[in-house]
Short mmCIF file of N, CA and C in Angstrom, two decimals:
data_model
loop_
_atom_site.label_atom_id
_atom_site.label_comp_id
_atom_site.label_asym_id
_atom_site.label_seq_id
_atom_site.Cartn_x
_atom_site.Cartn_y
_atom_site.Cartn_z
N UNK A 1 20.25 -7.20 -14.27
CA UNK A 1 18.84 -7.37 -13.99
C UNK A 1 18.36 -8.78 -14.34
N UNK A 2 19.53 -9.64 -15.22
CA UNK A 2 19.54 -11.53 -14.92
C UNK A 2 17.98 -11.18 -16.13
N UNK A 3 18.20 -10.38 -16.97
CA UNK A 3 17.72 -10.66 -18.07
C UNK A 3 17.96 -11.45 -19.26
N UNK A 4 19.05 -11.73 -19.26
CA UNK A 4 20.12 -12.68 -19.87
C UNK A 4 21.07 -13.76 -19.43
N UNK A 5 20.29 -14.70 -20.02
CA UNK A 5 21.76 -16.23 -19.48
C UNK A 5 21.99 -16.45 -20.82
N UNK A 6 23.65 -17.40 -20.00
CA UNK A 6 24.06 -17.79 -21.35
C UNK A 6 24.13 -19.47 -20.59
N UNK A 7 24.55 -20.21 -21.60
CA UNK A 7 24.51 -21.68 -21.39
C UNK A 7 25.78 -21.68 -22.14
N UNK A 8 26.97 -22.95 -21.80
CA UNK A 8 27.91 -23.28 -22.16
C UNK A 8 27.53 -24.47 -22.72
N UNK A 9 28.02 -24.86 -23.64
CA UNK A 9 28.04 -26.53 -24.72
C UNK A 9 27.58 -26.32 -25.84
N UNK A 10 27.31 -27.47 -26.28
CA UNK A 10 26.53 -27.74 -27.78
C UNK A 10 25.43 -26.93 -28.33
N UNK A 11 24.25 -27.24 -27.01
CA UNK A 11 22.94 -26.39 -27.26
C UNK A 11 23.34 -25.00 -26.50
N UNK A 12 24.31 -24.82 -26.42
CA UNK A 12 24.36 -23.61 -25.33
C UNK A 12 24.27 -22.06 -26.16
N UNK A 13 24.60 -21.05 -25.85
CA UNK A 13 23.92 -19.46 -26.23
C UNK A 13 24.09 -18.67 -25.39
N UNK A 14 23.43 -17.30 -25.85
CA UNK A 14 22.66 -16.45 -24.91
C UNK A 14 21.30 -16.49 -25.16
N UNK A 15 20.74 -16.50 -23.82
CA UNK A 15 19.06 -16.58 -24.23
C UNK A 15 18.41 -15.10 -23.24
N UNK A 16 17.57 -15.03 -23.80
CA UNK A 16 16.39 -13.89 -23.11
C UNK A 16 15.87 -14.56 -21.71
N UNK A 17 16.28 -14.34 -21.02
CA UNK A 17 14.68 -14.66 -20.03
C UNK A 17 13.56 -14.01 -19.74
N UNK A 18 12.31 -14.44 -19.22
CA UNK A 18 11.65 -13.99 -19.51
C UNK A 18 10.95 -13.74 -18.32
N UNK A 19 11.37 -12.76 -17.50
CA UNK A 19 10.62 -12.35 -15.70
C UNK A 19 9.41 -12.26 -16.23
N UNK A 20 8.65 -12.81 -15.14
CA UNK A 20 7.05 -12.58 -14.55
C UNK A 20 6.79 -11.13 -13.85
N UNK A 21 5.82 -11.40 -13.89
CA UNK A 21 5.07 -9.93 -13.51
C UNK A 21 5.68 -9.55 -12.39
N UNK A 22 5.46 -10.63 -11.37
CA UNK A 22 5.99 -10.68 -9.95
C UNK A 22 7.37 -10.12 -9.69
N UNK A 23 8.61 -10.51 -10.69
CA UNK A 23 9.83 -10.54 -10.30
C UNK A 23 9.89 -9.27 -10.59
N UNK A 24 9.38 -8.39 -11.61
CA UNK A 24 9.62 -7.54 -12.05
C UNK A 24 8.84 -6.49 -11.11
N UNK A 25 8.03 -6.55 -10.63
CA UNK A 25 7.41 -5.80 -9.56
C UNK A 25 8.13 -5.47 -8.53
N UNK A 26 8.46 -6.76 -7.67
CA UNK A 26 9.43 -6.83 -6.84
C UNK A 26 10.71 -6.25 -7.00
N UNK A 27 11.37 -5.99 -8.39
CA UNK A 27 12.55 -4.81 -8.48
C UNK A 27 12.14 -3.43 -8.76
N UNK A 28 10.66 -3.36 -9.32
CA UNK A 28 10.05 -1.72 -9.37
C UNK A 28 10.13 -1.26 -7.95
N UNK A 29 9.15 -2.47 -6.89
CA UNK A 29 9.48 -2.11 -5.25
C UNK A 29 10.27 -1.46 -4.59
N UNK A 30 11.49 -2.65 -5.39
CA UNK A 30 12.91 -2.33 -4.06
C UNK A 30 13.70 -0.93 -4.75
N UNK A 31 13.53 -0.53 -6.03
CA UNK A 31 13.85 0.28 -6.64
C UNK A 31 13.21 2.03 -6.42
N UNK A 32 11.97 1.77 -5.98
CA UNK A 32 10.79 2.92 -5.60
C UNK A 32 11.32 3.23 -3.54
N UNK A 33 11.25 1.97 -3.27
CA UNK A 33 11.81 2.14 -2.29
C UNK A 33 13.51 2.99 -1.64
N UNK A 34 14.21 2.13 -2.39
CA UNK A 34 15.43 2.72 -2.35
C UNK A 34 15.83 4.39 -3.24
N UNK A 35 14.60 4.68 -3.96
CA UNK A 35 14.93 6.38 -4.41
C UNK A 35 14.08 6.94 -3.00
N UNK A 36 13.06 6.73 -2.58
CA UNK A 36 12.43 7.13 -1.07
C UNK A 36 13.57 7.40 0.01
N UNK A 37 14.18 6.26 -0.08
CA UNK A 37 15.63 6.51 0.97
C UNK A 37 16.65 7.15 0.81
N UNK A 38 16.64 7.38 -0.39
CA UNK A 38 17.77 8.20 -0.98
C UNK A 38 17.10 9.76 -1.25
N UNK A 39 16.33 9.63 -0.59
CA UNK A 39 15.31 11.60 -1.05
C UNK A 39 14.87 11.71 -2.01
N UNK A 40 14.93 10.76 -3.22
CA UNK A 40 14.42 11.43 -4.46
C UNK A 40 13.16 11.84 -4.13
N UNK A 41 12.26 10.92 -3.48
CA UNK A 41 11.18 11.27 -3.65
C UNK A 41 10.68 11.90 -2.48
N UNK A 42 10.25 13.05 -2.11
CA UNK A 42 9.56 13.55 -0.87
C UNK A 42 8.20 12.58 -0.36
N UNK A 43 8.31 12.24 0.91
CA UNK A 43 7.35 11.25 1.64
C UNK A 43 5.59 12.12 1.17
N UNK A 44 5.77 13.54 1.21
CA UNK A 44 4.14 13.93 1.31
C UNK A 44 3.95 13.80 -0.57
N UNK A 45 4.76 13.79 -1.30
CA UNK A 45 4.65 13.64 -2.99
C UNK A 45 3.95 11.88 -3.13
N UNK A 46 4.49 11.33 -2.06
CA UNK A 46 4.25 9.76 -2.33
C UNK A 46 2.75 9.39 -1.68
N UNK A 47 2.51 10.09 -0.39
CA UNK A 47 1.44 10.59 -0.05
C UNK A 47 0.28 10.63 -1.16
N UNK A 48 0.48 11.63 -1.80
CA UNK A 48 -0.21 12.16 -3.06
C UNK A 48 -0.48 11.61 -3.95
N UNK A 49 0.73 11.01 -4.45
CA UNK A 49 0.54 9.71 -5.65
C UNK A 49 -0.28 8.50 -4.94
N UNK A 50 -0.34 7.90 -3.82
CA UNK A 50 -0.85 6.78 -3.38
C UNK A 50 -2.35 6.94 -3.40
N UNK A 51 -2.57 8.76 -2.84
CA UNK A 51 -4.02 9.16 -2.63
C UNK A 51 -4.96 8.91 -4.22
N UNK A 52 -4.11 9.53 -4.70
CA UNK A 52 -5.02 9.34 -6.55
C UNK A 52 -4.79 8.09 -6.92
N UNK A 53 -3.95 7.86 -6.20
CA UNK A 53 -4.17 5.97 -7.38
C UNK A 53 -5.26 5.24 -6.16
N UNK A 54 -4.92 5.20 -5.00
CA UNK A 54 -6.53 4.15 -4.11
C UNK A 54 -7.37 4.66 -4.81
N UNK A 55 -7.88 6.34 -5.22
CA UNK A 55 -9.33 6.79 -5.41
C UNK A 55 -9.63 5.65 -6.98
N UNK A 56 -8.68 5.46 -7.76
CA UNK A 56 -9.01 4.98 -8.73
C UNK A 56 -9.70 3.19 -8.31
N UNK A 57 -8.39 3.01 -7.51
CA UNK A 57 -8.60 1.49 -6.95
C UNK A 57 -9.89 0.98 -5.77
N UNK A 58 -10.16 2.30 -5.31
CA UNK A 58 -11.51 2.29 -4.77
C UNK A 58 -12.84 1.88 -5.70
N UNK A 59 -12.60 2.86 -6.46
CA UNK A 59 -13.31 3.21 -7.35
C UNK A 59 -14.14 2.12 -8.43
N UNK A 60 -12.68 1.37 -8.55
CA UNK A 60 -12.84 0.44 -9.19
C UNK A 60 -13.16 -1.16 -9.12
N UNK A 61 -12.92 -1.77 -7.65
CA UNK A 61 -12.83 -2.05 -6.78
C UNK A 61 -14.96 -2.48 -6.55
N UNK A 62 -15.22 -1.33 -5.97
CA UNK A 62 -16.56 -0.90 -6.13
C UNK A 62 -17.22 -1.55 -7.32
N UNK A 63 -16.71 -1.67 -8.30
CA UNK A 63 -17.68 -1.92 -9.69
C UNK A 63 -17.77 -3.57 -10.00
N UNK A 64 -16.11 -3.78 -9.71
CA UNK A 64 -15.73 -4.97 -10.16
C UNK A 64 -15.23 -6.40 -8.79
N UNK A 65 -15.28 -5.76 -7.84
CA UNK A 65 -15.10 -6.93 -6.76
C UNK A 65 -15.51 -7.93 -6.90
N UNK A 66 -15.04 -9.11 -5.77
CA UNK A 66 -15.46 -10.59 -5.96
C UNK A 66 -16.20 -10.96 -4.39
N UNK A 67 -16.75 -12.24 -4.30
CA UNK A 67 -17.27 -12.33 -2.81
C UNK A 67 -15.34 -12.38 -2.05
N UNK A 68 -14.54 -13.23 -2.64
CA UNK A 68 -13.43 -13.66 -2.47
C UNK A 68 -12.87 -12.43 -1.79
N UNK A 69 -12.43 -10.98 -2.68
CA UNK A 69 -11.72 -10.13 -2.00
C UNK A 69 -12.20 -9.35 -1.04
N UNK A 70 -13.48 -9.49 -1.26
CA UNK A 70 -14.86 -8.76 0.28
C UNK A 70 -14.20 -10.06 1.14
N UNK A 71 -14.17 -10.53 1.36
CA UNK A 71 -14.03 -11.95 2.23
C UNK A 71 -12.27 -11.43 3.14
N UNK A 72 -11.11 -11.14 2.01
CA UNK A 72 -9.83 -11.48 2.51
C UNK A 72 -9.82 -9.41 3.46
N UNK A 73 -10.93 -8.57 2.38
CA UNK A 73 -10.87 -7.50 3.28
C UNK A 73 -11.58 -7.44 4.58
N UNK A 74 -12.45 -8.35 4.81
CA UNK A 74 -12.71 -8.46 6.18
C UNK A 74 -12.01 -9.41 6.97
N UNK A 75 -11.48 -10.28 6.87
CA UNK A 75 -10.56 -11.10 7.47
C UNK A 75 -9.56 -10.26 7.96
N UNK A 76 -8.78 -9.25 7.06
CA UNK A 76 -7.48 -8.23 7.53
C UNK A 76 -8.18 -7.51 9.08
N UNK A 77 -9.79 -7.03 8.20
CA UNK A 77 -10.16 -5.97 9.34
C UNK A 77 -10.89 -6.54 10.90
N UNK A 78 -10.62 -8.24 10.66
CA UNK A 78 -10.90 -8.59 11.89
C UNK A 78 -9.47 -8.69 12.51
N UNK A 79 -8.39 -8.87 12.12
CA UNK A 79 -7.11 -9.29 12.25
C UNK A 79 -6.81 -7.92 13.15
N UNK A 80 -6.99 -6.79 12.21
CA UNK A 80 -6.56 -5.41 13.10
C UNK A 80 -7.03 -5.17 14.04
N UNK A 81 -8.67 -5.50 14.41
CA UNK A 81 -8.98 -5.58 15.72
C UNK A 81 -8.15 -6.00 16.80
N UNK A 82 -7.49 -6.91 16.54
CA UNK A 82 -6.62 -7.98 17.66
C UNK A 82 -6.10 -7.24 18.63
N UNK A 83 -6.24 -6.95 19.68
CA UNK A 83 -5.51 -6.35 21.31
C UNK A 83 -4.40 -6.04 21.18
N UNK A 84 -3.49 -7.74 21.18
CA UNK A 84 -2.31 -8.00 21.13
C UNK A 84 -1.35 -7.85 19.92
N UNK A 85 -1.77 -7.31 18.95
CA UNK A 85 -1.54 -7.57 17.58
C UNK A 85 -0.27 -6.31 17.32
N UNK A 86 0.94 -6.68 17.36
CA UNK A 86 2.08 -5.57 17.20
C UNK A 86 2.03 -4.90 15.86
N UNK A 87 2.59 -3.51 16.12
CA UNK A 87 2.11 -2.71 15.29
C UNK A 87 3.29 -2.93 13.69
N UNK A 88 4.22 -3.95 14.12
CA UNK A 88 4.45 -4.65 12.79
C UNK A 88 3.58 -5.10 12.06
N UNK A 89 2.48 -6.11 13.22
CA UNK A 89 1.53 -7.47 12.51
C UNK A 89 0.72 -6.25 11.79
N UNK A 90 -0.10 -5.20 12.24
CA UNK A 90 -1.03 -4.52 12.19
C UNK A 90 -0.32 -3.55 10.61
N UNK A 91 0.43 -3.10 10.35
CA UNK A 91 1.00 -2.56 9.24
C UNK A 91 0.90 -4.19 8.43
N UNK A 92 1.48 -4.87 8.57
CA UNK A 92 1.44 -6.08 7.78
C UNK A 92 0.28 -6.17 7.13
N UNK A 93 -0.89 -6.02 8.27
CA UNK A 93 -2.32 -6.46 7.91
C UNK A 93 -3.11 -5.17 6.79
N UNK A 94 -2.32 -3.97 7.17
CA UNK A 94 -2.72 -3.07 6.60
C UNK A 94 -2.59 -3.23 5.16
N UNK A 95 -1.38 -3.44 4.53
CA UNK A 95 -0.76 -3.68 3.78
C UNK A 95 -1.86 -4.83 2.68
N UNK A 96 -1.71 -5.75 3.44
CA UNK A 96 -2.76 -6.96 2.93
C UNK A 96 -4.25 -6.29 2.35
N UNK A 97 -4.85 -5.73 3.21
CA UNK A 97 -5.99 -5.33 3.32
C UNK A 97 -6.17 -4.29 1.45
N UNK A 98 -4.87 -3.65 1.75
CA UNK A 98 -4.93 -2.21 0.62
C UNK A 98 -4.46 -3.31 -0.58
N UNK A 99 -4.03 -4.30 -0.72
CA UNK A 99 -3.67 -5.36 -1.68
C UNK A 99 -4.99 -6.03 -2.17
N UNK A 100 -5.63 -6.25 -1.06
CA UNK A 100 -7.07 -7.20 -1.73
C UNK A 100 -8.00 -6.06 -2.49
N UNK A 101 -7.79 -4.57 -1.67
CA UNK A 101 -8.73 -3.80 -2.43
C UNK A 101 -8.10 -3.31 -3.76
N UNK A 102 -6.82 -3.42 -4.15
CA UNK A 102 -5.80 -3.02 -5.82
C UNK A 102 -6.29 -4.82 -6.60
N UNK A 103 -6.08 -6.12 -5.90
CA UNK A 103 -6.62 -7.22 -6.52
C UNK A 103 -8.05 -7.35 -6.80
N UNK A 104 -8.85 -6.15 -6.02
CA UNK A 104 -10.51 -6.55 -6.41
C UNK A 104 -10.82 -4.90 -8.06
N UNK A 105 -9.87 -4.72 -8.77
CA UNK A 105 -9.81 -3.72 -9.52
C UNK A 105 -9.85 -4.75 -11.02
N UNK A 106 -9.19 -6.02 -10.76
CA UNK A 106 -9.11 -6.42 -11.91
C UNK A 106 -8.53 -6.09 -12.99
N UNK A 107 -7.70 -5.03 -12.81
CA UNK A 107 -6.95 -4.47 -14.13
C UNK A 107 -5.38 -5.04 -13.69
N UNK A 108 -4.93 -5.58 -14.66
CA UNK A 108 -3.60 -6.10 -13.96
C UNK A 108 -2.45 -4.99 -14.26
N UNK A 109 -2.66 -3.82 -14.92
CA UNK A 109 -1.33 -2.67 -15.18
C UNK A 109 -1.83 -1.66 -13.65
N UNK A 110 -3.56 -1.56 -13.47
CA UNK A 110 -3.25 -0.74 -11.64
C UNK A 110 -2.29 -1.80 -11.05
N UNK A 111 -2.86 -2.99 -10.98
CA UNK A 111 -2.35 -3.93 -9.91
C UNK A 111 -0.43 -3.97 -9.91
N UNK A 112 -0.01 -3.94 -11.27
CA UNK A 112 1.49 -4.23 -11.37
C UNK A 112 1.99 -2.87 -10.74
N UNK A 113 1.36 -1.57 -10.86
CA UNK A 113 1.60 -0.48 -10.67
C UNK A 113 1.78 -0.27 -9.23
N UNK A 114 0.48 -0.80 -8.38
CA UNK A 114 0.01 -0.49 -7.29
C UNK A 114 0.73 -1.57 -6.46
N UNK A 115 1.30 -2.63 -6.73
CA UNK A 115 2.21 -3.59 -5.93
C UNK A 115 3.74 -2.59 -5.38
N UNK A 116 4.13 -2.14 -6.44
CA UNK A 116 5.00 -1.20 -5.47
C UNK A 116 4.71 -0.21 -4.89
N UNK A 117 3.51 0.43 -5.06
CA UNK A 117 3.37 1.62 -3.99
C UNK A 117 3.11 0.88 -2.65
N UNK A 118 2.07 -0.33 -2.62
CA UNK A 118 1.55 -1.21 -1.45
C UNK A 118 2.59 -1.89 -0.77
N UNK A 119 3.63 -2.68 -1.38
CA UNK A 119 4.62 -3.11 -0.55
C UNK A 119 5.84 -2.31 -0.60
N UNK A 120 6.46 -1.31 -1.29
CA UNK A 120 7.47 -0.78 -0.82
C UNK A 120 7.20 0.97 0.32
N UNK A 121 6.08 1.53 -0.25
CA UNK A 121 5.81 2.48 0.02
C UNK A 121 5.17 2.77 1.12
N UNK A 122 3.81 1.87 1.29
CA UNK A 122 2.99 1.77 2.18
C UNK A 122 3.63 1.80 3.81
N UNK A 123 4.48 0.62 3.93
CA UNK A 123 5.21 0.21 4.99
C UNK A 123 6.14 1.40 5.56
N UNK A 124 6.99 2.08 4.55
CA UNK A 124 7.72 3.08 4.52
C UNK A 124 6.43 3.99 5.56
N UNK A 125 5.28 4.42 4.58
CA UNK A 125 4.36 5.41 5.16
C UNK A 125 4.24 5.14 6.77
N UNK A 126 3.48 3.90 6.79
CA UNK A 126 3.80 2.81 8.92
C UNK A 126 4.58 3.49 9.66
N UNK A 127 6.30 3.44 8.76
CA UNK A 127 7.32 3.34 9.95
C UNK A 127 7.11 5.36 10.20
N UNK A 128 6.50 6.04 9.74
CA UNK A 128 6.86 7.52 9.68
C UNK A 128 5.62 7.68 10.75
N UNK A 129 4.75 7.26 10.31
CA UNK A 129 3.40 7.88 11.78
C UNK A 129 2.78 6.95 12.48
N UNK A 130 3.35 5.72 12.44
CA UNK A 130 2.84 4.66 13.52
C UNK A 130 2.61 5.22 14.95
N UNK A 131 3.33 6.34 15.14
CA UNK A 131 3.36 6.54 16.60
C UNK A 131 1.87 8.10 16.47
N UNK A 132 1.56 8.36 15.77
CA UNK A 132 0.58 9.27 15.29
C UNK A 132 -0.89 8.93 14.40
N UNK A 133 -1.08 7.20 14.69
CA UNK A 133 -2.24 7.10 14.04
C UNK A 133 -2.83 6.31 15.38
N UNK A 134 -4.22 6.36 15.10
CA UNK A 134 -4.90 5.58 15.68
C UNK A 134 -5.77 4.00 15.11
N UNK A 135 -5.28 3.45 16.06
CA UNK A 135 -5.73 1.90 15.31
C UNK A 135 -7.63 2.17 14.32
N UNK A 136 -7.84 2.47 15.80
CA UNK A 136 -9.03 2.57 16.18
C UNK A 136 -9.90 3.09 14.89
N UNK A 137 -9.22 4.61 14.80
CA UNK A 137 -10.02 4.94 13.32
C UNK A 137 -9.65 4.27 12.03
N UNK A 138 -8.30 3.87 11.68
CA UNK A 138 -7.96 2.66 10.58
C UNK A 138 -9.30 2.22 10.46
N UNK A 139 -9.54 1.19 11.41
CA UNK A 139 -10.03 0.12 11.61
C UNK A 139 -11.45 0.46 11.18
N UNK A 140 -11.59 1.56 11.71
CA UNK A 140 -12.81 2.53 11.41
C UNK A 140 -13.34 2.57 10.03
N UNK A 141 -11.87 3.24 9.05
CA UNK A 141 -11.81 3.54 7.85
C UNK A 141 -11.94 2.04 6.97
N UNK A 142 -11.55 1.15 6.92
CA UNK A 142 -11.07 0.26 6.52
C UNK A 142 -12.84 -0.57 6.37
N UNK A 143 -13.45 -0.28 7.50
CA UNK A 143 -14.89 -1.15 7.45
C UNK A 143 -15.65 0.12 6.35
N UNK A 144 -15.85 1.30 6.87
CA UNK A 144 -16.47 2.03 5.88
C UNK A 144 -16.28 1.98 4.01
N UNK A 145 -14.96 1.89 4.20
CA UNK A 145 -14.94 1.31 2.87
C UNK A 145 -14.81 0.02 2.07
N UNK A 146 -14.63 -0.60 3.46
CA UNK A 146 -15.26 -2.70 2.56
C UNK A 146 -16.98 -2.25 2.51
N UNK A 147 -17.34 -1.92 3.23
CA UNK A 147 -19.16 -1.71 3.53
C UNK A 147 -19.30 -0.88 2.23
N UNK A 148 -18.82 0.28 1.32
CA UNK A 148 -18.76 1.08 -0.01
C UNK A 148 -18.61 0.32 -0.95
N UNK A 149 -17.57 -0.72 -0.87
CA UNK A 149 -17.37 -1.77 -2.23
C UNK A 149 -17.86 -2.88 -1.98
N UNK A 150 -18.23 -3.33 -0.72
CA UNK A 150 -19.48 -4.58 -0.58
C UNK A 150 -20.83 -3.76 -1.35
N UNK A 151 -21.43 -2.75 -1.08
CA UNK A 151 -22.64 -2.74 -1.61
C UNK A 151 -22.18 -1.74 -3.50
N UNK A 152 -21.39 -2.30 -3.40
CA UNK A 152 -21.11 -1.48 -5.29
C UNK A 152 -21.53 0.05 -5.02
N UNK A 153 -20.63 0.60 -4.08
CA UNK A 153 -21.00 2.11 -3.83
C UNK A 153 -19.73 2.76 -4.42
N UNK A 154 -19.31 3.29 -5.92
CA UNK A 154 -18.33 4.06 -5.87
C UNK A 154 -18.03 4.85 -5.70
N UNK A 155 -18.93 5.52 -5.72
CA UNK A 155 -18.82 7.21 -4.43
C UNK A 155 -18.48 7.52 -3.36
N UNK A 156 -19.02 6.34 -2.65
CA UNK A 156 -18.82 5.96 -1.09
C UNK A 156 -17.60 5.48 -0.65
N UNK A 157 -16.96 4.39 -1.57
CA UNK A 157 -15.93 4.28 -1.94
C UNK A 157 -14.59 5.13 -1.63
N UNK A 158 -14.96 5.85 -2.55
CA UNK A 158 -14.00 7.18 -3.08
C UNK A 158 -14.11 7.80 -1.57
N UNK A 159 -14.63 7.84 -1.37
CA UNK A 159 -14.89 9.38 0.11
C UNK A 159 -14.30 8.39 1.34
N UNK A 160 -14.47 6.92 1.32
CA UNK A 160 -14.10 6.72 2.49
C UNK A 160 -12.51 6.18 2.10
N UNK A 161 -11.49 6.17 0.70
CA UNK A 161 -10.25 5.91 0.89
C UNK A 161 -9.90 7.78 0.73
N UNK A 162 -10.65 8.67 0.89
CA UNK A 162 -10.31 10.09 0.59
C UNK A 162 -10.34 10.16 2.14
N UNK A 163 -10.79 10.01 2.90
CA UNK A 163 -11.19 10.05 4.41
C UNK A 163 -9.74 9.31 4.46
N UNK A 164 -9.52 8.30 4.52
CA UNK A 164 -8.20 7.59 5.25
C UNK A 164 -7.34 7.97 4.58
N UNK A 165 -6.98 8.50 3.28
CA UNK A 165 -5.15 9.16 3.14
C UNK A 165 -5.54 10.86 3.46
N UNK A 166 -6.29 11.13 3.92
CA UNK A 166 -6.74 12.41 4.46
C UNK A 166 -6.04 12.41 5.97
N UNK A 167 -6.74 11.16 6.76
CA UNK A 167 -6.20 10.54 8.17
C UNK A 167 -4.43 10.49 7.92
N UNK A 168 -4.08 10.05 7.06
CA UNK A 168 -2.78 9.28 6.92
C UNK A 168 -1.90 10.93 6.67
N UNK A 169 -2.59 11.83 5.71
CA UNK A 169 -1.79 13.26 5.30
C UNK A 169 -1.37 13.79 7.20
N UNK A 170 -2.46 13.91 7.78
CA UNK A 170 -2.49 14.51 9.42
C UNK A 170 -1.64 13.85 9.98
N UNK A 171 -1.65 12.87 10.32
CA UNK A 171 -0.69 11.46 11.08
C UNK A 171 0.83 11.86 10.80
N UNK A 172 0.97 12.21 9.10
CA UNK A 172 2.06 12.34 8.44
C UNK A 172 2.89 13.89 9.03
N UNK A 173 2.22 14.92 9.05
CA UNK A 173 2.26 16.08 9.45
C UNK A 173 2.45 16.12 11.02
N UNK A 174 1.68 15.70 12.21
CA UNK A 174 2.46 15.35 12.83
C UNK A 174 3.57 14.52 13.26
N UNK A 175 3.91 13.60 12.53
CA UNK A 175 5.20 13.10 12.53
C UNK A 175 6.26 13.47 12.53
N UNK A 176 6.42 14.40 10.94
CA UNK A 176 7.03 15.15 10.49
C UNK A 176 7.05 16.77 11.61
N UNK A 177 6.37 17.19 12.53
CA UNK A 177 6.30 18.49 13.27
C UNK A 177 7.11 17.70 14.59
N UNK A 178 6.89 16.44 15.24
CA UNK A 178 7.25 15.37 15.98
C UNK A 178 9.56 15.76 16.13
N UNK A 179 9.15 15.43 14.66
CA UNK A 179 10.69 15.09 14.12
C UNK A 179 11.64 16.84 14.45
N UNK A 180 11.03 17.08 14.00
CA UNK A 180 11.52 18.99 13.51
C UNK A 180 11.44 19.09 15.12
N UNK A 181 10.57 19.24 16.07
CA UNK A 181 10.92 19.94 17.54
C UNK A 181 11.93 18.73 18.36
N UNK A 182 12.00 17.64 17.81
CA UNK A 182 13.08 16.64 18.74
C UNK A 182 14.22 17.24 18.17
N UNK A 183 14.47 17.66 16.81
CA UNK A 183 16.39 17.95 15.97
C UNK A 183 15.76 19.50 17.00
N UNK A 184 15.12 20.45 17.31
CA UNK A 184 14.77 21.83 17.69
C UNK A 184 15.69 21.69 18.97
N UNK A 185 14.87 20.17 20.11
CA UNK A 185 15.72 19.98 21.33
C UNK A 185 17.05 19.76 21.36
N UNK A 186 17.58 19.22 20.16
CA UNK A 186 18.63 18.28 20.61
C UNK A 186 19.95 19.61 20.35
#
């Protein structure tokens, strides 16, 4: 885990190093990720966990935002508008969007927490019902709740990221019913 170097010579040793938040996130990620692929974790359990941690990050979000992260969440939600915008770019943007609202929480143990559900998990969630969501209401969801934590609404908040992993549970369910009658055909 390159928690340890050593140096050869005079001044040389073993020394500690000392990972950043970042590096260490980035192996919680690929680590959360790779038990997902390996089954540990059931996709609707991760579902679940993502749902209670946004309500918090909504929540919180709401109290403590900046003009800055109101700013980068509407920028995403003009981005998703885009026509042409492939449903890579558009998960990408999604992704971003659910990042500025875990960075407008200000607590940096949600945020270290919530970096791997947002980049390893999130994307994972994309590739399972991309073909079962609609931009349209995202896009939908996504303004209702910048408009909840633009006006310091945490209630409003709460109901409109309860509304979109509500959207995302359905999306998920048909995916998953999608999957089960194609192995039914084959």
């Amino acid at each position: 885990q390159n928690l340890i170097r050593s140096r050869r010579g005079p001044a040389g040793g073993n020394f500690v190093n000392r990972p950043d938040r970042e590096e260490v996130g980035s192996m919680l990620a690929t680590t959360l990720a790779l038990l997902v692929g390996l089954g540990e974790f059931d996709l609707s359990n991760v579902l679940e966990a993502r749902h209670e941690l946004e309500v918090v990050c909504a929540r919180l979000a709401a109290e403590r935002r900046t003009d800055a992260e109101l700013a980068v969440m509407a920028t995403e939600i003009e981005v998703q508008t885009e026509a042409t915008l492939s449903d890579e770019d558009f998960c990408t943007s999604d992704v971003r969007f659910h990042r500025a609202l875990v960075d407008a929480t200000h607590n940096p143990v949600i945020q270290f927490v919530m970096f791997a559900v947002i980049e390893a998990l999130q994307p994972i969630e994309n590739m399972v019902v991309f073909r079962f969501r609609d931009r349209r209401a995202i896009v939908a969801q996504h303004r209702k709740l910048l408009r909840a934590v633009e006006a310091q609404d945490a209630a409003k908040a709460v109901a409109a990221i309860t509304e979109q992993m509500a959207f995302l549970h359905e999306a998920f369910a048909a995916a998953q019913e999608w999957r089960r009658r194609r192995g039914d055909a084959q």
